[in-house]
XYZ file of C-alpha atoms in Angstrom:
379
model
C 17.657 -16.588 -19.060
C 19.449 -14.560 -16.337
C 18.952 -10.762 -16.074
C 21.542 -8.013 -15.363
C 20.777 -4.841 -13.377
C 22.814 -1.842 -12.194
C 23.182 -1.110 -8.457
C 21.574 2.201 -7.445
C 24.214 2.846 -4.811
C 27.617 1.988 -6.266
C 26.822 1.392 -9.937
C 28.031 -2.214 -9.964
C 26.504 -4.709 -12.396
C 24.465 -7.455 -10.719
C 23.213 -10.707 -12.276
C 19.751 -11.903 -11.273
C 19.322 -15.696 -11.473
C 16.315 -17.132 -13.287
C 14.918 -18.714 -10.157
C 15.101 -15.466 -8.125
C 11.466 -14.620 -7.342
C 11.751 -11.372 -5.284
C 11.496 -7.910 -6.818
C 14.495 -6.518 -4.868
C 18.076 -7.683 -4.500
C 20.801 -6.508 -2.098
C 24.097 -5.384 -3.636
C 26.977 -7.415 -2.137
C 29.364 -4.455 -2.588
C 27.558 -1.560 -0.875
C 24.513 -3.210 0.731
C 21.863 -1.117 -1.074
C 18.562 -2.846 -1.936
C 18.211 -2.597 -5.727
C 14.887 -2.789 -7.562
C 14.443 -5.571 -10.129
C 12.291 -4.780 -13.134
C 9.365 -7.035 -13.885
C 10.638 -9.810 -16.089
C 8.492 -10.973 -18.980
C 6.988 -14.365 -18.374
C 8.030 -17.173 -20.667
C 5.161 -18.070 -22.896
C 4.693 -21.753 -23.265
C 3.368 -23.089 -26.544
C 0.151 -24.762 -25.736
C -1.173 -27.551 -27.812
C -3.906 -26.493 -30.109
C -7.109 -28.178 -29.194
C -9.884 -28.589 -31.645
C -13.062 -26.758 -30.789
C -15.556 -28.809 -28.952
C -18.279 -30.067 -31.137
C -20.875 -29.854 -28.430
C -20.043 -26.268 -27.528
C -23.101 -24.277 -28.336
C -23.848 -20.738 -27.596
C -26.912 -19.509 -25.893
C -28.751 -16.297 -26.561
C -28.766 -15.201 -22.956
C -25.017 -15.631 -22.465
C -23.095 -12.459 -21.393
C -19.509 -11.629 -22.293
C -17.019 -12.518 -19.606
C -15.302 -9.468 -18.057
C -11.516 -9.951 -17.831
C -9.969 -9.703 -14.373
C -7.167 -7.111 -14.266
C -4.354 -7.483 -11.770
C -3.359 -4.401 -9.659
C -0.677 -2.199 -11.197
C 2.856 -2.771 -10.002
C 4.293 -0.244 -7.507
C 5.905 2.854 -8.930
C 9.673 2.588 -8.784
C 11.879 5.657 -8.501
C 15.021 5.477 -10.623
C 18.067 7.715 -10.204
C 19.489 9.512 -13.199
C 22.970 8.332 -12.255
C 24.349 5.939 -9.666
C 25.064 7.565 -6.302
C 27.485 6.573 -3.601
C 26.225 4.743 -0.568
C 24.839 7.149 2.023
C 24.702 10.128 -0.378
C 21.213 11.204 0.686
C 19.594 7.813 -0.055
C 17.117 6.330 2.394
C 14.890 3.222 2.381
C 11.238 3.946 3.111
C 9.981 1.685 5.949
C 6.434 1.736 4.509
C 6.834 0.887 0.836
C 10.452 -0.324 0.798
C 11.487 2.078 -1.980
C 14.893 3.770 -2.090
C 14.424 7.532 -2.379
C 16.746 10.521 -2.319
C 16.072 13.057 0.416
C 16.604 16.819 -0.070
C 19.787 18.371 1.282
C 17.803 20.594 3.674
C 16.226 17.508 5.310
C 19.471 15.636 6.013
C 19.434 14.316 9.555
C 15.709 15.229 10.007
C 12.320 13.610 9.323
C 11.203 13.713 5.692
C 8.435 12.318 3.478
C 8.753 9.505 0.995
C 8.278 10.714 -2.582
C 6.551 7.406 -3.512
C 4.026 6.717 -0.765
C 4.209 9.907 1.312
C 5.132 8.108 4.498
C 7.483 9.544 7.147
C 11.092 8.425 7.138
C 14.358 9.443 8.775
C 16.736 11.112 6.330
C 20.409 10.148 6.697
C 22.761 12.670 8.262
C 25.255 14.587 6.197
C 28.727 13.110 6.243
C 31.237 15.875 6.703
C 34.728 15.557 5.423
C 37.353 15.516 8.178
C 39.364 18.725 8.515
C 42.977 17.897 7.828
C 45.659 19.793 9.769
C 47.667 22.314 7.765
C 50.793 21.006 6.219
C 54.006 22.230 7.866
C 55.819 24.951 6.028
C 59.458 24.010 5.542
C 61.829 26.787 6.612
C 63.908 28.479 3.954
C 67.338 26.961 3.506
C 70.254 28.721 5.133
C 72.880 29.395 2.530
C 75.533 29.967 5.178
C 74.858 26.829 7.219
C 77.651 24.290 7.264
C 80.361 26.611 5.995
C 83.958 26.148 7.026
C 86.602 28.702 7.990
C 88.523 30.462 5.306
C 91.301 28.069 4.352
C 93.441 30.744 2.798
C 96.671 30.641 4.871
C 97.286 34.341 4.304
C 93.986 35.530 5.770
C 93.845 33.302 8.909
C 90.084 33.910 9.275
C 88.916 32.079 12.459
C 85.167 32.681 11.983
C 82.555 30.237 10.796
C 78.732 30.034 10.842
C 76.542 27.708 12.883
C 76.464 23.925 12.662
C 75.318 22.279 9.398
C 71.887 21.355 10.862
C 70.958 24.928 11.807
C 68.154 26.851 10.109
C 66.359 30.188 10.323
C 62.904 30.937 11.750
C 60.379 31.984 9.053
C 58.790 34.451 11.496
C 61.779 36.425 12.809
C 64.754 34.918 10.860
C 66.411 33.872 14.132
C 69.034 31.112 14.011
C 67.529 27.781 15.159
C 69.046 24.408 15.859
C 68.111 21.226 14.075
C 66.109 19.905 17.044
C 64.136 23.130 17.708
C 60.450 23.004 16.707
C 59.181 26.256 18.337
C 61.064 29.558 18.131
C 61.481 31.025 21.619
C 61.875 34.511 20.201
C 58.617 34.939 18.241
C 56.711 31.708 19.046
C 56.649 30.374 15.459
C 55.783 26.647 15.407
C 57.651 24.885 12.606
C 55.354 21.845 12.861
C 52.156 23.669 11.876
C 53.668 26.627 10.030
C 52.225 29.446 12.165
C 52.781 31.312 15.421
C 51.361 29.803 18.590
C 48.814 31.866 20.507
C 49.831 32.111 24.161
C 47.286 32.895 26.865
C 48.535 34.529 30.068
C 47.108 34.421 33.554
C 44.985 37.458 34.373
C 46.421 39.730 37.116
C 44.650 42.606 38.904
C 46.421 44.110 41.947
C 46.577 47.486 43.677
C 48.568 48.877 46.594
C 49.245 52.131 48.502
C 52.591 53.459 49.640
C 53.224 53.893 53.367
C 50.330 53.598 55.790
C 46.953 52.270 54.695
C 44.498 55.019 53.605
C 42.086 54.171 56.409
C 44.781 54.671 59.067
C 45.798 57.956 57.469
C 42.243 59.338 57.614
C 41.828 58.182 61.213
C 45.014 59.964 62.325
C 43.980 63.120 60.484
C 40.623 63.208 62.287
C 42.371 62.680 65.643
C 44.682 65.601 64.879
C 41.697 67.785 64.069
C 40.034 66.764 67.328
C 43.189 67.681 69.258
C 43.360 71.070 67.507
C 39.715 71.798 68.307
C 40.244 70.990 71.997
C 43.358 73.230 72.054
C 41.431 76.149 70.522
C 38.592 75.764 73.039
C 41.092 75.671 75.914
C 42.781 78.793 74.546
C 39.544 80.727 74.420
C 38.762 79.712 77.997
C 42.169 80.495 79.491
C 43.491 83.452 77.487
C 41.618 86.741 78.043
C 42.204 88.287 74.630
C 39.546 90.304 72.814
C 37.720 88.395 70.071
C 39.173 90.628 67.360
C 42.642 89.298 68.256
C 41.838 85.747 69.411
C 39.739 84.665 66.421
C 42.270 85.572 63.681
C 45.123 84.162 65.765
C 43.499 80.818 66.472
C 41.979 80.626 62.995
C 45.312 81.157 61.238
C 47.032 78.653 63.517
C 44.330 76.072 62.843
C 44.604 76.632 59.070
C 48.394 76.171 59.035
C 48.093 73.149 61.299
C 45.425 71.544 59.084
C 47.402 72.099 55.888
C 50.549 70.581 57.370
C 48.817 67.510 58.859
C 46.921 66.947 55.604
C 50.219 67.126 53.705
C 51.967 64.729 56.084
C 49.183 62.163 56.261
C 47.392 62.583 52.935
C 50.322 62.675 50.496
C 50.980 59.213 49.025
C 50.621 57.329 45.765
C 48.198 54.571 44.756
C 49.267 52.030 42.093
C 47.150 49.615 40.049
C 48.528 46.747 37.949
C 46.503 44.818 35.359
C 47.617 42.079 32.982
C 45.136 40.826 30.403
C 44.994 37.310 28.976
C 46.566 38.573 25.765
C 49.695 39.624 27.713
C 49.099 43.401 27.676
C 50.209 45.028 30.960
C 48.758 48.284 32.328
C 50.436 50.034 35.277
C 48.700 53.175 36.572
C 49.908 55.383 39.432
C 47.712 58.016 41.087
C 49.410 60.609 43.302
C 47.339 62.012 46.203
C 48.283 65.405 47.585
C 46.499 66.176 50.861
C 44.012 63.339 50.278
C 43.064 64.887 46.911
C 43.840 62.558 43.950
C 45.579 64.024 40.932
C 45.437 62.923 37.303
C 46.413 59.212 36.994
C 49.688 58.504 35.199
C 50.108 55.442 32.993
C 53.521 53.789 33.047
C 54.627 51.901 29.936
C 56.350 48.840 31.380
C 57.830 47.991 27.966
C 60.359 50.786 28.465
C 61.885 48.963 31.460
C 63.836 45.746 31.656
C 63.700 44.710 35.307
C 62.536 45.231 38.899
C 64.707 46.149 41.891
C 64.090 46.416 45.628
C 65.915 48.184 48.415
C 65.788 50.225 51.611
C 65.700 54.023 51.745
C 68.434 55.428 54.010
C 67.980 58.574 56.081
C 70.268 61.468 55.187
C 70.835 64.959 56.550
C 68.000 66.463 54.452
C 65.330 64.620 56.460
C 66.766 65.965 59.706
C 66.713 69.556 58.376
C 63.024 69.200 57.474
C 62.269 67.700 60.883
C 63.932 70.619 62.725
C 62.199 73.204 60.500
C 58.751 71.797 61.257
C 59.103 72.588 64.956
C 58.616 76.266 64.111
C 55.092 75.525 62.874
C 53.944 72.854 65.302
C 55.048 69.939 67.392
C 52.497 67.486 66.019
C 53.514 67.854 62.313
C 57.177 67.481 63.293
C 56.447 64.314 65.277
C 54.434 62.847 62.373
C 57.269 63.563 59.938
C 59.858 62.061 62.291
C 57.821 58.894 62.698
C 57.094 58.429 58.985
C 60.386 59.552 57.385
C 63.087 58.928 60.016
C 61.964 56.348 62.553
C 60.261 53.834 60.234
C 62.377 51.855 57.736
C 61.050 52.497 54.245
C 61.176 49.700 51.644
C 60.934 50.503 47.945
C 60.239 48.757 44.643
C 61.395 50.385 41.403
C 61.467 49.646 37.682
C 64.942 49.588 36.160
C 66.535 49.912 32.746
C 70.267 49.448 32.283
C 72.622 48.156 35.011
C 69.678 47.731 37.450
C 69.515 51.491 38.083
C 66.082 52.515 39.535
C 64.201 54.722 37.096
C 60.722 55.029 38.636
C 59.425 53.977 42.055
C 56.140 52.104 42.180
C 56.053 51.339 45.917
C 57.355 52.949 49.143
C 56.220 51.355 52.372
C 57.100 49.809 55.706
C 56.199 46.173 55.024
C 59.035 43.983 53.646
C 56.627 41.121 52.837
C 54.536 43.454 50.703
C 57.709 44.675 48.997
C 58.689 41.144 47.935
C 55.109 40.374 46.897
C 54.904 43.456 44.655
C 58.302 42.621 43.179
C 57.175 39.090 42.269
C 53.910 40.383 40.802
C 55.760 42.897 38.626
C 58.211 40.250 37.424
C 55.366 37.893 36.531
C 53.545 40.690 34.713
C 56.669 41.720 32.770
C 57.310 38.115 31.669
C 55.288 38.200 28.422
């Protein structure tokens, strides 16, 4: 008589043929080796034989001890059928199917039947499905027609019938648009796209380089020292008159040369990967830096370049400096009148310069700073 068992893996009903002699059977549906219970042996009716007449017992005969067969292996049964791969593993030592703890998934574990080492199956993780797109709200005004009342003659109409509005900023979008250019909302995934910008870190100084400025200032001080020594050696004035005279002249000369050579601004531009732009300008007065000023670039809409033209005010300053010294006047003439000064400024409306961020003599540096500012403001 055939025997029916239940698969441990998928719960399917399996039929064991009568002539099947093994104690395990593989499920054709899920491939799990299922344990077959020990089937009772069919008792055959033996013919009754009459007792032998010559069988006689002896006094020294001992009772025969029955031979017991070894107990069958202990089989572990699951309370309910489990899916294939749901923590089930086949022990390589005893061949039993055991369930491994959740903490041992993917690691080495022990068999609960024989205690041997086995490899627990890894945990199968469910695939993460992408978020469903959020359909935009319908536009109640899309596809409308002009007012057909002949008395009103209204020529206005809304957008084309396939237009829609952005869920992020309510901007009007066409039927073929998938990403809003105004706020970056992606209609395919239903959220705003995160944009990463290129990192920018630049700095520049207006006019001459700082190293050249300090070198010229030291040369001017050396020339003043040599002039004072020559004055003491050639002019026979008493010390009470010569020292205050030369000392006051040297002080005025030093202040003027420090103002001419050490007054400039230093600018630093930084753009982070998130798109935030920081523009800092530090004004130096006589080589002494003042408090840095942060410029909010969001208040400006563009960048302009140009050339500073010399007017009558520069000539008046140049002539006035001759009363204090020839060297300061020559330095001012060279820096403010002779050299062509290029500028870069941030603008607001109608490209009118609002604040200057660079004044120098290098046109290549002017165009480079302009391009850097435009790239930094494009966020």
